[in-house]
Amino acid sequence: MAGAGQQAARSRRERTQDSRALILDAAVDCLVEHGYAGASTLAIQAKAGVSRGRLLHHFPSRDGLLVAAAQHLATTRLAHTERRVAEALTDEPEGPVRVERCIELLWTTFHEPFFWAAVELWTAARTNPALAAALRPAERQLRDAIRGVADRIWGPAVCAHPRYDELRELLFTSMRGAALPYAFERRSPARDRHVAVWKSVARTLLFTGDATNSQG
């Protein structure tokens, strides 16, 4: 009997996890396809194929659901990005070659669904104090996770450089800004002129003697 009870409890947990994942995936899809205004709980419920009660059981508030959805997708995509980078760096390049390849790979992450889902939330939070309050702690956690992934991508040799933190933050903020016009411009990110600039800045900060010595 105990074994049957444990199996039933595990089955309930699995169903709960499955329905939660369905809701989060549906919320992300609605954010990306219809924007914040169009990502209503009714639209998310319909796309997820769950009951109203099931959705409210997991996420009593719409803003809480949308913040959780963006965080869910970002975490998933970060893991995917880390695997993809590991595959791209199987030849274990070092120095400028590794840095330039990492810049190219990081730039691609600013053109994936999780980035645009986040942009929708950031924009809405400007005039929505409740959403902003829900978003702040989630964004802090996500920022730490992104930095951790970036550090593993760059590798210990680059991370040990005294100007690495400066470069990492410069790249993230610049890439975020450079990606925004792609919301209305259809062009190839790989040919963006900023890519060459980022590589040049990285070479200067990490591999030019004067840049290193100036910090001493």
mmCIF file of C-alpha atoms in Angstrom, residues 8-203:
data_model
loop_
_atom_site.group_PDB
_atom_site.id
_atom_site.type_symbol
_atom_site.label_atom_id
_atom_site.label_comp_id
_atom_site.label_asym_id
_atom_site.label_seq_id
_atom_site.Cartn_x
_atom_site.Cartn_y
_atom_site.Cartn_z
ATOM 1 C CA ALA A 8 0.334 8.079 -6.758
ATOM 2 C CA ALA A 9 1.989 11.056 -5.039
ATOM 3 C CA ARG A 10 4.822 11.025 -7.566
ATOM 4 C CA SER A 11 2.312 10.881 -10.410
ATOM 5 C CA ARG A 12 0.487 13.922 -9.002
ATOM 6 C CA ARG A 13 3.755 15.835 -8.700
ATOM 7 C CA GLU A 14 4.651 14.980 -12.287
ATOM 8 C CA ARG A 15 1.241 16.130 -13.531
ATOM 9 C CA THR A 16 1.627 19.352 -11.566
ATOM 10 C CA GLN A 17 5.082 19.962 -13.024
ATOM 11 C CA ASP A 18 3.847 19.166 -16.532
ATOM 12 C CA SER A 19 0.908 21.562 -16.316
ATOM 13 C CA ARG A 20 3.133 24.293 -14.871
ATOM 14 C CA ALA A 21 5.603 23.869 -17.741
ATOM 15 C CA LEU A 22 2.743 23.984 -20.271
ATOM 16 C CA ILE A 23 1.496 27.247 -18.779
ATOM 17 C CA LEU A 24 4.961 28.820 -18.736
ATOM 18 C CA ASP A 25 5.692 27.814 -22.331
ATOM 19 C CA ALA A 26 2.310 29.168 -23.439
ATOM 20 C CA ALA A 27 2.922 32.452 -21.606
ATOM 21 C CA VAL A 28 6.277 32.905 -23.323
ATOM 22 C CA ASP A 29 4.717 32.202 -26.717
ATOM 23 C CA CYS A 30 2.011 34.791 -26.058
ATOM 24 C CA LEU A 31 4.560 37.385 -24.929
ATOM 25 C CA VAL A 32 6.683 36.906 -28.038
ATOM 26 C CA GLU A 33 3.785 36.638 -30.503
ATOM 27 C CA HIS A 34 1.351 39.217 -29.086
ATOM 28 C CA GLY A 35 3.364 41.387 -26.698
ATOM 29 C CA TYR A 36 2.583 42.189 -23.083
ATOM 30 C CA ALA A 37 -0.847 43.652 -23.851
ATOM 31 C CA GLY A 38 -1.888 40.543 -25.786
ATOM 32 C CA ALA A 39 -0.590 38.033 -23.249
ATOM 33 C CA SER A 40 -3.829 37.791 -21.285
ATOM 34 C CA THR A 41 -4.502 34.934 -18.886
ATOM 35 C CA LEU A 42 -7.329 33.773 -21.163
ATOM 36 C CA ALA A 43 -4.985 33.638 -24.166
ATOM 37 C CA ILE A 44 -2.347 31.793 -22.137
ATOM 38 C CA GLN A 45 -4.930 29.366 -20.767
ATOM 39 C CA ALA A 46 -6.207 28.586 -24.264
ATOM 40 C CA LYS A 47 -2.725 28.048 -25.683
ATOM 41 C CA ALA A 48 -1.705 25.844 -22.741
ATOM 42 C CA GLY A 49 -4.896 23.802 -22.919
ATOM 43 C CA VAL A 50 -5.478 23.872 -19.157
ATOM 44 C CA SER A 51 -8.452 24.789 -17.012
ATOM 45 C CA ARG A 52 -8.879 28.207 -15.454
ATOM 46 C CA GLY A 53 -8.579 26.667 -12.016
ATOM 47 C CA ARG A 54 -5.328 24.927 -12.911
ATOM 48 C CA LEU A 55 -3.778 28.151 -14.213
ATOM 49 C CA LEU A 56 -4.820 30.148 -11.127
ATOM 50 C CA HIS A 57 -3.591 27.373 -8.840
ATOM 51 C CA HIS A 58 -0.081 27.791 -10.220
ATOM 52 C CA PHE A 59 -0.141 31.541 -10.885
ATOM 53 C CA PRO A 60 -2.717 33.671 -9.035
ATOM 54 C CA SER A 61 -1.551 36.885 -10.757
ATOM 55 C CA ARG A 62 -0.948 37.632 -14.428
ATOM 56 C CA ASP A 63 2.220 39.627 -13.822
ATOM 57 C CA GLY A 64 3.647 36.894 -11.599
ATOM 58 C CA LEU A 65 2.960 34.384 -14.363
ATOM 59 C CA LEU A 66 4.614 36.489 -17.058
ATOM 60 C CA VAL A 67 7.706 37.182 -14.951
ATOM 61 C CA ALA A 68 8.012 33.462 -14.148
ATOM 62 C CA ALA A 69 7.559 32.617 -17.823
ATOM 63 C CA ALA A 70 10.324 34.927 -18.997
ATOM 64 C CA GLN A 71 12.625 33.607 -16.275
ATOM 65 C CA HIS A 72 11.750 30.013 -17.207
ATOM 66 C CA LEU A 73 12.616 30.550 -20.854
ATOM 67 C CA ALA A 74 15.776 32.471 -20.064
ATOM 68 C CA THR A 75 17.042 29.708 -17.774
ATOM 69 C CA THR A 76 16.289 27.098 -20.416
ATOM 70 C CA ARG A 77 17.969 29.099 -23.154
ATOM 71 C CA LEU A 78 21.024 29.808 -21.002
ATOM 72 C CA ALA A 79 21.560 26.082 -20.556
ATOM 73 C CA HIS A 80 21.090 25.592 -24.300
ATOM 74 C CA THR A 81 23.536 28.411 -25.058
ATOM 75 C CA GLU A 82 26.139 26.932 -22.746
ATOM 76 C CA ARG A 83 25.850 23.555 -24.499
ATOM 77 C CA ARG A 84 26.033 25.195 -27.915
ATOM 78 C CA VAL A 85 29.115 27.172 -26.941
ATOM 79 C CA ALA A 86 30.785 24.054 -25.576
ATOM 80 C CA GLU A 87 30.214 22.378 -28.952
ATOM 81 C CA ALA A 88 31.577 25.409 -30.808
ATOM 82 C CA LEU A 89 34.696 25.441 -28.635
ATOM 83 C CA THR A 90 35.542 21.749 -28.817
ATOM 84 C CA ASP A 91 38.903 22.650 -30.370
ATOM 85 C CA GLU A 92 39.603 24.622 -27.161
ATOM 86 C CA PRO A 93 40.810 27.875 -28.722
ATOM 87 C CA GLU A 94 42.609 30.342 -26.485
ATOM 88 C CA GLY A 95 43.458 34.031 -26.552
ATOM 89 C CA PRO A 96 41.917 36.348 -29.160
ATOM 90 C CA VAL A 97 40.443 33.460 -31.172
ATOM 91 C CA ARG A 98 38.386 32.253 -28.215
ATOM 92 C CA VAL A 99 37.299 35.765 -27.286
ATOM 93 C CA GLU A 100 36.117 36.620 -30.797
ATOM 94 C CA ARG A 101 34.215 33.363 -31.128
ATOM 95 C CA CYS A 102 32.549 33.923 -27.760
ATOM 96 C CA ILE A 103 31.472 37.420 -28.801
ATOM 97 C CA GLU A 104 29.820 36.022 -31.928
ATOM 98 C CA LEU A 105 27.995 33.363 -29.909
ATOM 99 C CA LEU A 106 26.856 35.743 -27.172
ATOM 100 C CA TRP A 107 25.493 38.159 -29.780
ATOM 101 C CA THR A 108 23.202 35.435 -31.139
ATOM 102 C CA THR A 109 21.494 35.120 -27.746
ATOM 103 C CA PHE A 110 20.117 38.645 -28.116
ATOM 104 C CA HIS A 111 18.023 37.502 -31.065
ATOM 105 C CA GLU A 112 16.236 34.613 -29.393
ATOM 106 C CA PRO A 113 12.678 34.544 -27.976
ATOM 107 C CA PHE A 114 13.681 34.955 -24.326
ATOM 108 C CA PHE A 115 15.273 38.336 -25.059
ATOM 109 C CA TRP A 116 12.150 39.677 -26.743
ATOM 110 C CA ALA A 117 9.930 38.301 -23.977
ATOM 111 C CA ALA A 118 12.110 40.186 -21.494
ATOM 112 C CA VAL A 119 11.912 43.389 -23.570
ATOM 113 C CA GLU A 120 8.112 43.216 -23.459
ATOM 114 C CA LEU A 121 8.214 42.985 -19.675
ATOM 115 C CA TRP A 122 10.819 45.739 -19.251
ATOM 116 C CA THR A 123 8.757 48.124 -21.365
ATOM 117 C CA ALA A 124 5.531 47.339 -19.525
ATOM 118 C CA ALA A 125 7.234 47.658 -16.121
ATOM 119 C CA ARG A 126 8.066 51.314 -16.780
ATOM 120 C CA THR A 127 4.438 52.287 -16.131
ATOM 121 C CA ASN A 128 3.340 49.282 -14.047
ATOM 122 C CA PRO A 129 4.678 49.445 -10.466
ATOM 123 C CA ALA A 130 3.312 46.002 -9.543
ATOM 124 C CA LEU A 131 5.038 44.383 -12.506
ATOM 125 C CA ALA A 132 8.249 46.293 -11.781
ATOM 126 C CA ALA A 133 8.205 45.035 -8.183
ATOM 127 C CA ALA A 134 7.770 41.440 -9.354
ATOM 128 C CA LEU A 135 10.403 41.830 -12.044
ATOM 129 C CA ARG A 136 13.238 43.299 -9.962
ATOM 130 C CA PRO A 137 14.169 40.229 -7.867
ATOM 131 C CA ALA A 138 13.714 37.906 -10.845
ATOM 132 C CA GLU A 139 16.005 40.068 -12.969
ATOM 133 C CA ARG A 140 18.666 40.144 -10.242
ATOM 134 C CA GLN A 141 18.667 36.346 -10.047
ATOM 135 C CA LEU A 142 18.758 36.044 -13.815
ATOM 136 C CA ARG A 143 21.597 38.577 -14.091
ATOM 137 C CA ASP A 144 23.698 36.480 -11.718
ATOM 138 C CA ALA A 145 22.923 33.341 -13.726
ATOM 139 C CA ILE A 146 23.861 35.051 -17.002
ATOM 140 C CA ARG A 147 27.157 36.238 -15.542
ATOM 141 C CA GLY A 148 27.918 32.706 -14.359
ATOM 142 C CA VAL A 149 27.287 31.265 -17.814
ATOM 143 C CA ALA A 150 29.373 34.014 -19.419
ATOM 144 C CA ASP A 151 32.270 33.308 -17.076
ATOM 145 C CA ARG A 152 32.237 29.626 -17.997
ATOM 146 C CA ILE A 153 32.058 30.481 -21.697
ATOM 147 C CA TRP A 154 35.046 32.834 -21.583
ATOM 148 C CA GLY A 155 37.112 30.409 -19.549
ATOM 149 C CA PRO A 156 39.386 30.909 -16.518
ATOM 150 C CA ALA A 157 42.247 32.557 -18.402
ATOM 151 C CA VAL A 158 40.071 35.412 -19.682
ATOM 152 C CA CYS A 159 38.078 35.701 -16.439
ATOM 153 C CA ALA A 160 41.317 36.211 -14.509
ATOM 154 C CA HIS A 161 42.162 39.331 -16.510
ATOM 155 C CA PRO A 162 41.826 42.510 -14.394
ATOM 156 C CA ARG A 163 39.588 44.145 -17.010
ATOM 157 C CA TYR A 164 37.360 41.147 -17.705
ATOM 158 C CA ASP A 165 34.440 42.315 -15.536
ATOM 159 C CA GLU A 166 34.546 45.693 -17.268
ATOM 160 C CA LEU A 167 34.489 44.064 -20.700
ATOM 161 C CA ARG A 168 31.681 41.642 -19.810
ATOM 162 C CA GLU A 169 29.376 44.402 -18.594
ATOM 163 C CA LEU A 170 30.260 46.622 -21.555
ATOM 164 C CA LEU A 171 29.401 43.839 -23.997
ATOM 165 C CA PHE A 172 26.109 42.969 -22.302
ATOM 166 C CA THR A 173 24.841 46.541 -22.169
ATOM 167 C CA SER A 174 26.011 47.341 -25.695
ATOM 168 C CA MET A 175 24.572 44.145 -27.184
ATOM 169 C CA ARG A 176 21.255 44.757 -25.451
ATOM 170 C CA GLY A 177 21.012 48.221 -26.952
ATOM 171 C CA ALA A 178 22.220 47.169 -30.395
ATOM 172 C CA ALA A 179 19.619 44.387 -30.519
ATOM 173 C CA LEU A 180 16.586 46.627 -29.973
ATOM 174 C CA PRO A 181 16.345 48.000 -33.550
ATOM 175 C CA TYR A 182 15.958 44.412 -34.767
ATOM 176 C CA ALA A 183 12.406 44.613 -33.433
ATOM 177 C CA PHE A 184 11.528 46.527 -36.606
ATOM 178 C CA GLU A 185 14.536 45.987 -38.885
ATOM 179 C CA ARG A 186 14.941 42.696 -40.737
ATOM 180 C CA ARG A 187 18.649 42.157 -41.331
ATOM 181 C CA SER A 188 21.319 39.617 -40.491
ATOM 182 C CA PRO A 189 22.745 40.020 -36.965
ATOM 183 C CA ALA A 190 25.939 38.277 -38.105
ATOM 184 C CA ARG A 191 26.699 41.240 -40.408
ATOM 185 C CA ASP A 192 26.052 43.904 -37.779
ATOM 186 C CA ARG A 193 28.918 46.411 -37.754
ATOM 187 C CA HIS A 194 28.965 46.343 -33.950
ATOM 188 C CA VAL A 195 30.420 42.825 -33.976
ATOM 189 C CA ALA A 196 33.732 44.082 -35.357
ATOM 190 C CA VAL A 197 33.734 46.937 -32.831
ATOM 191 C CA TRP A 198 33.158 44.565 -29.898
ATOM 192 C CA LYS A 199 35.989 42.336 -31.061
ATOM 193 C CA SER A 200 38.308 45.323 -31.383
ATOM 194 C CA VAL A 201 37.414 46.571 -27.898
ATOM 195 C CA ALA A 202 37.963 43.093 -26.443
ATOM 196 C CA ARG A 203 41.380 42.811 -28.071
#
